[in-house]
Tab-separated table of C-alpha atoms and ligand atoms in Angstrom:
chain	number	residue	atom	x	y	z
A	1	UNK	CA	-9.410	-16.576	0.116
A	2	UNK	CA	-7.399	-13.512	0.636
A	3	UNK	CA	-8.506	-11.498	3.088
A	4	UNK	CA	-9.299	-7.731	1.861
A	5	UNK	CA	-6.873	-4.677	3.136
A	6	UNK	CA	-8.528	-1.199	2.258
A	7	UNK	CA	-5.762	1.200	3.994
A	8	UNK	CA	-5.674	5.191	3.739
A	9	UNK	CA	-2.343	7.153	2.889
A	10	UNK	CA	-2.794	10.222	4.248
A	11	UNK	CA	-0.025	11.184	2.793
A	12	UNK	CA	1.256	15.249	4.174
A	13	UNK	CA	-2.244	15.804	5.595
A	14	UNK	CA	-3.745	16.369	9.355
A	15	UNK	CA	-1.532	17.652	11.983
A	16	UNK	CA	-2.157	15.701	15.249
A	17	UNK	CA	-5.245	17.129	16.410
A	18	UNK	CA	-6.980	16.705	12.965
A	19	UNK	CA	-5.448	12.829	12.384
A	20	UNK	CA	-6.788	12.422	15.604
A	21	UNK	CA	-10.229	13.444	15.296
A	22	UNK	CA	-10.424	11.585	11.504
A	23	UNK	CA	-8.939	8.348	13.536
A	24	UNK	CA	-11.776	8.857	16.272
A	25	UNK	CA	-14.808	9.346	13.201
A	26	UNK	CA	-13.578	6.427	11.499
A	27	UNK	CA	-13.328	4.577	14.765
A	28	UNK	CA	-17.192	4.814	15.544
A	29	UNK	CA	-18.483	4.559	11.873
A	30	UNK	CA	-16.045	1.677	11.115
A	31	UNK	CA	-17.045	-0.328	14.349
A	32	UNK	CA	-18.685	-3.235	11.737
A	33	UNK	CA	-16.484	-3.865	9.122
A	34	UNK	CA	-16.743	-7.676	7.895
A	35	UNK	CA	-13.917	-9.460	7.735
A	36	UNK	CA	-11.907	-6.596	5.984
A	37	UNK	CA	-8.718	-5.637	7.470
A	38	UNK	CA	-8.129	-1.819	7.459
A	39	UNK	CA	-4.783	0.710	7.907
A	40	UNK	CA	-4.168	4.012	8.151
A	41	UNK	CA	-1.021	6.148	7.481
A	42	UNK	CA	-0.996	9.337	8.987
A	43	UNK	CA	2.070	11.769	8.672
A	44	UNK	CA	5.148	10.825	11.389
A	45	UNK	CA	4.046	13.517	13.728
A	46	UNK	CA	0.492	12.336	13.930
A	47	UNK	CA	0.890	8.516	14.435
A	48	UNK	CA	1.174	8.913	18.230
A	49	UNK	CA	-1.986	10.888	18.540
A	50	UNK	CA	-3.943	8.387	15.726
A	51	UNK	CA	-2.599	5.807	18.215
A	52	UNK	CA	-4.408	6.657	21.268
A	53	UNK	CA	-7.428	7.687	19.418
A	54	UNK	CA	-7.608	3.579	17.718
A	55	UNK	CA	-6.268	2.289	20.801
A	56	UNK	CA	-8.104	-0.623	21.377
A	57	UNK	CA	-9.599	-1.023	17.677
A	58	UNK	CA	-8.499	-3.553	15.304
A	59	UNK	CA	-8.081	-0.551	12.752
A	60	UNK	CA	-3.941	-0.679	12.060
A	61	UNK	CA	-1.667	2.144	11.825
A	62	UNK	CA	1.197	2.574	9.644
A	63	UNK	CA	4.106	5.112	9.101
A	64	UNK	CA	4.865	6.362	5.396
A	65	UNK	CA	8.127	6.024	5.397
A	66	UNK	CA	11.382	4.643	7.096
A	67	UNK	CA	15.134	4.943	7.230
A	68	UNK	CA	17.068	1.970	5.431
A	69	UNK	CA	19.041	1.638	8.917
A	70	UNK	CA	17.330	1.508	12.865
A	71	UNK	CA	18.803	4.961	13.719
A	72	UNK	CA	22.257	7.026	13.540
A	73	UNK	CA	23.394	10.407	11.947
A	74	UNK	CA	20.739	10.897	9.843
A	75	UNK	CA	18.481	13.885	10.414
A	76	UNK	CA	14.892	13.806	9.460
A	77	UNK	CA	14.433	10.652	9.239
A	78	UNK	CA	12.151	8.177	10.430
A	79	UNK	CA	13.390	4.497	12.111
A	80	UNK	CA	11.185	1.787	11.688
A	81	UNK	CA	12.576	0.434	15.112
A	82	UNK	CA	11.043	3.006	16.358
A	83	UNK	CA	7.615	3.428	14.005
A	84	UNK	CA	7.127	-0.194	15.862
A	85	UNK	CA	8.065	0.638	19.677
A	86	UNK	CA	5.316	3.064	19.190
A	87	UNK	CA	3.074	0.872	18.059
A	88	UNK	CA	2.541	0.890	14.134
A	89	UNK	CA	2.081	-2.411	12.715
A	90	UNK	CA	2.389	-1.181	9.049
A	91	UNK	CA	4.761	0.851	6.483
A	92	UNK	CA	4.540	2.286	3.169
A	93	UNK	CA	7.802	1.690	0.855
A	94	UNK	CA	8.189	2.744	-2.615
A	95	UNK	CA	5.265	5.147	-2.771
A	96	UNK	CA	5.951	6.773	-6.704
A	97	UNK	CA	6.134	10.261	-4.791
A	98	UNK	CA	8.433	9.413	-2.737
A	99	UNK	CA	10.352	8.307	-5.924
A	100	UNK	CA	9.693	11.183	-7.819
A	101	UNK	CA	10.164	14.112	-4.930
A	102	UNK	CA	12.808	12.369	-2.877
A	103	UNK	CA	15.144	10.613	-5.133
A	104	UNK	CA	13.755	7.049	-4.022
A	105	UNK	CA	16.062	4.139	-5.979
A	106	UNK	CA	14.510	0.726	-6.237
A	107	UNK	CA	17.864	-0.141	-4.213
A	108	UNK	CA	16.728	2.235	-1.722
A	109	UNK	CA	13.187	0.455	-1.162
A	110	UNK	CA	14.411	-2.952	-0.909
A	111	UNK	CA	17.010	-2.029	2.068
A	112	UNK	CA	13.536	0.030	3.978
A	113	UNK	CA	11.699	-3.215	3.535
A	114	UNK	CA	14.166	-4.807	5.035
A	115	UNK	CA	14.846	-2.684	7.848
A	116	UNK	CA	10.915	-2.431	7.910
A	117	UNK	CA	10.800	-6.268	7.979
A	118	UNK	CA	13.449	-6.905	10.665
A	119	UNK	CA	11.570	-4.249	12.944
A	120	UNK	CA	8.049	-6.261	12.993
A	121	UNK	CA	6.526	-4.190	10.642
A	122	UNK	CA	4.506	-4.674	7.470
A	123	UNK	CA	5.880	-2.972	4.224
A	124	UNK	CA	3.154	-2.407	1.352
A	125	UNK	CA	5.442	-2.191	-1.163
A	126	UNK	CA	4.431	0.014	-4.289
A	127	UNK	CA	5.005	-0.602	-7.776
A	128	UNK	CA	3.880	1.716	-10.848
A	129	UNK	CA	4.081	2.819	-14.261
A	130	UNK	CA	4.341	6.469	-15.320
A	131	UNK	CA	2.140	7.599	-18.445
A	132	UNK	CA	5.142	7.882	-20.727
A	133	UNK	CA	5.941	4.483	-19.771
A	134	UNK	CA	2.480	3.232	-20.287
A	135	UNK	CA	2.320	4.810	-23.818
A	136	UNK	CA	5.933	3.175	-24.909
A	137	UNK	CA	4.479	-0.437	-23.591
A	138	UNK	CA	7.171	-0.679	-20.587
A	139	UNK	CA	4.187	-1.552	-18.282
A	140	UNK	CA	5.504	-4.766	-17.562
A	141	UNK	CA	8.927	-4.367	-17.801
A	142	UNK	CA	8.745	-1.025	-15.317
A	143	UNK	CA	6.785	-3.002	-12.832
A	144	UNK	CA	8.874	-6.252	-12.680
A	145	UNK	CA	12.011	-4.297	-12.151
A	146	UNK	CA	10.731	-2.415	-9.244
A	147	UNK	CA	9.421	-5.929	-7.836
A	148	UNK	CA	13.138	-7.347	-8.739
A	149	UNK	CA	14.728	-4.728	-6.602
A	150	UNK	CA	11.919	-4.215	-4.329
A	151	UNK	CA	11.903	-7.906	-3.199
A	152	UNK	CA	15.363	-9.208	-3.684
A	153	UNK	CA	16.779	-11.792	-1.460
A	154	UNK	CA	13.600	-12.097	1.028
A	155	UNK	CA	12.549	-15.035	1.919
A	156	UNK	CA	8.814	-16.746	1.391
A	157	UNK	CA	7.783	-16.038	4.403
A	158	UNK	CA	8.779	-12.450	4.644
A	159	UNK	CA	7.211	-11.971	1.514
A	160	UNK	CA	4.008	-13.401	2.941
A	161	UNK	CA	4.322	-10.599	5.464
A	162	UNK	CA	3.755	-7.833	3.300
A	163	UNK	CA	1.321	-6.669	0.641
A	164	UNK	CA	1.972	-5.067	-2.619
A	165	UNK	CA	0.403	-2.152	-4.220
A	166	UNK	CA	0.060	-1.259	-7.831
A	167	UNK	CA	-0.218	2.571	-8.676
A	168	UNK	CA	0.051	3.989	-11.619
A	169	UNK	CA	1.467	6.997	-11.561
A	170	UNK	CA	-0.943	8.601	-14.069
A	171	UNK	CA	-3.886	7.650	-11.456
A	172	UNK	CA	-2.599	9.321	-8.875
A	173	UNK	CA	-4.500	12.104	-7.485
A	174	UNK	CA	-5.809	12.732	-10.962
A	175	UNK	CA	-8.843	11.226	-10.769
A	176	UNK	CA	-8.524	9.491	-13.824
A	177	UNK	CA	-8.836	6.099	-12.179
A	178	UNK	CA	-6.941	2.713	-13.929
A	179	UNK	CA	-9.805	0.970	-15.481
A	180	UNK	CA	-11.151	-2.424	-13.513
A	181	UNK	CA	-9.324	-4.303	-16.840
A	182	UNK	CA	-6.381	-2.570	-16.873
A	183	UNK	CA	-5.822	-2.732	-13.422
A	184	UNK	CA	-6.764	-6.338	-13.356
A	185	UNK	CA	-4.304	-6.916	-16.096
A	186	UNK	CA	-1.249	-5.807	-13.914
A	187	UNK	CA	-2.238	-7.345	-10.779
A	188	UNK	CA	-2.346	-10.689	-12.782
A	189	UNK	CA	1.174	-9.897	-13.913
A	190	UNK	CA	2.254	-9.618	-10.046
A	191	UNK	CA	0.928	-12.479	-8.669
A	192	UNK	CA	2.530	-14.203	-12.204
A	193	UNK	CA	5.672	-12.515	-11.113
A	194	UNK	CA	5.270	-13.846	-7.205
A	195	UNK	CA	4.477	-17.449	-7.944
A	196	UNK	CA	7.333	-17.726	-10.485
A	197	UNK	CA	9.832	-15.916	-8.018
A	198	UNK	CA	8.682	-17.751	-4.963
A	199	UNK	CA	5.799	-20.357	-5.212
A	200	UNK	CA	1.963	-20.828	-5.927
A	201	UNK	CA	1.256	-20.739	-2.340
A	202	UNK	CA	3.174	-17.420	-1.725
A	203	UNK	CA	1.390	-16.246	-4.844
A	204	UNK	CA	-1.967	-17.481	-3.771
A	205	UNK	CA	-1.458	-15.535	-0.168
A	206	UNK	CA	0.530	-12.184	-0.531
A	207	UNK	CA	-2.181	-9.484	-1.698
A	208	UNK	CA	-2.065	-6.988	-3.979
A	209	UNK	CA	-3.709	-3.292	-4.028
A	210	UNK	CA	-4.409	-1.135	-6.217
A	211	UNK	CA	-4.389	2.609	-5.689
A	212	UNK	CA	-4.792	5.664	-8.106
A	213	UNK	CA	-8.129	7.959	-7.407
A	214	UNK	CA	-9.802	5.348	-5.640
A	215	UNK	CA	-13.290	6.541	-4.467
A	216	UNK	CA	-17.031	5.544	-3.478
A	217	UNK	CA	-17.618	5.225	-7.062
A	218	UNK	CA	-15.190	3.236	-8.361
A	219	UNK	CA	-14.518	0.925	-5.610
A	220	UNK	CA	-16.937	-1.692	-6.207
A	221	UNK	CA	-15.985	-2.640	-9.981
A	222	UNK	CA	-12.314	-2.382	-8.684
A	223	UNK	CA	-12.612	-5.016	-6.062
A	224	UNK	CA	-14.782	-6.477	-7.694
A	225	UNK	CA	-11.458	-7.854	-10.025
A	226	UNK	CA	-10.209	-11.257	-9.186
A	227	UNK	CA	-6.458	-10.376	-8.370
A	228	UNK	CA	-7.724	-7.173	-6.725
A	229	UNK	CA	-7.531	-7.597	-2.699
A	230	UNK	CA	-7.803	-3.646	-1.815
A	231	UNK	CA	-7.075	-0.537	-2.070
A	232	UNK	CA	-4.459	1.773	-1.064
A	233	UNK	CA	-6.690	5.235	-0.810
A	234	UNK	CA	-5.331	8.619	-1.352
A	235	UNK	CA	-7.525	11.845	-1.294
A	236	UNK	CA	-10.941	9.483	-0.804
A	237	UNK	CA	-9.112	8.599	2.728
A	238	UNK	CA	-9.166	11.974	4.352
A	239	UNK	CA	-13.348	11.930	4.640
A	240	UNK	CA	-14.928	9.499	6.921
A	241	UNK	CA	-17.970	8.820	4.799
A	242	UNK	CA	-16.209	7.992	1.419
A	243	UNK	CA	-13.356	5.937	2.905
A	244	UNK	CA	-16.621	4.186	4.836
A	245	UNK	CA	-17.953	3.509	1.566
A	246	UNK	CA	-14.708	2.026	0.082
A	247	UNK	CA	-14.407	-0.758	3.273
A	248	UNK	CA	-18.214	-1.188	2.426
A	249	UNK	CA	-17.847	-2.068	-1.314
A	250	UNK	CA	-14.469	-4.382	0.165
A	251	UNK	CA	-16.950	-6.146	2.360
A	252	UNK	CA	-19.208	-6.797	-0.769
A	253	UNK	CA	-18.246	-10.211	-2.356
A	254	UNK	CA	-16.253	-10.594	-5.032
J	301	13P	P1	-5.209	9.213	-4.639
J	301	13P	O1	-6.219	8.205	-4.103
J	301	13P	O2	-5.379	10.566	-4.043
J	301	13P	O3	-5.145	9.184	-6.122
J	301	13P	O4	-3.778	8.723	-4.103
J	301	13P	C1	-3.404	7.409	-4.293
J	301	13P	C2	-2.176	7.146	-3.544
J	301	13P	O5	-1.119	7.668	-3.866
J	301	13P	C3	-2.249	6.261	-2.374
J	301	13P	O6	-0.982	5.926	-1.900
């Protein structure tokens, strides 16, 4: 059985001193947390300070983003070289707004997961329909190119280091929430789309988020989905007690 991964993007939130503090809250109140695994991804500047405040903790830390190459002439960036030496385990790649505000290609992603991969780290790779897309039935289609691109030329087993994350784009920070089915629907669709690019096995392992207004609400009936292993929390992540509730519902059985 797949092991559950709830993690947090914090997206452009909580300087250091405020990451810090939320790191240090959901430290304590997440010192019992079942077998679920749980990340947190905390803007560049406050990783170092999240760091100290988890140090010891089996809570993970990730950065949101990463430069395609280890370092060079390229200001602003972030190296995932780097990301690791300081002690992330984790990365975000493909996130829709860093598609939509930054110019993100699906060529793009695939050479940060693989700069993320040869540093040590952990891409969650996300995939996700816009509404227009949605309404003109390109679900599918949208979601297998990204994973074409995303994923191209890695092997099993560097697939089996990462997760995936669906997220509509229509869900996010809406709070209109993907329903349980038709979430359900498009993680079936990935793990389809892993076992028939790779194998059963890599299919069976490799899990797959969902994200889009995830809350204390609608957790539960989320993860409660067969081919739903986590979430991957916006908004819900920045306040202890409702991301609490989320790893709660995750520790609930399917
Ligand atoms: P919200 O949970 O705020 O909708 O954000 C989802 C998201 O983009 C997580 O990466």
């Amino acid at each position: 059985m797949r092991r559950r991964l709830i993690c947090g993007n914090w997206k452009l939130n909580l300087g250091p001193a405020s990451a810090a503090a939320l790191a240090g809250f959901l430290r304590e109140r997440l010192a019992e947390h079942g077998d679920v695994e749980i990340a947190v991804f905390p803007t560049a500047l406050s990783v170092p300070g999240v760091l100290a405040a988890l140090a010891g903790s089996d809570i993970g830390v990730g950065i949101q983003e990463v430069a395609a190459v280890p370092s060079g002439a390229l200001t602003g960036a972030n190296s995932a070289v780097m990301a690791r030496e300081a002690g992330c385990r984790w990365m975000l790649a493909g996130h829709s707004e860093r598609r939509q505000f930054f110019a993100e290609t699906d060529e793009g992603v695939r050479d940060k997961i693989r700069a993320g991969l040869a540093a040590g780290l952990r891409p969650v790779a996300c995939v996700g329909e816009t509404l227009a897309q949605r309404q003109a039935g390109e679900v599918q289609s949208v979601i297998r190119r990204q994973l074409d691109k995303a994923l191209e030329g890695l092997s099993p087993a560097q697939t089996s280091d990462m997760a995936l994350a669906y997220e509509p784009v229509w869900a996010i920070g809406t709070g209109v929430n993907a329903t349980p089915e038709q979430a359900q629907e498009v993680h079936a669709f990935v793990r389809d789309w892993l076992r028939s690019r790779f194998s059963p096995e890599v299919a069976q392992g490799v899990r797959i988020l969902y994200g889009g207004s995830v809350n204390a609400g609608n957790a539960s009936k989320l993860l409660g989905c067969p081919d739903i292993d986590g979430a991957l929390v916006g908004g819900a992540s920045l306040q202890v007690g409702a991301f609490a509730d989320i790893v709660s519902a995750a520790c609930a059985g399917r």
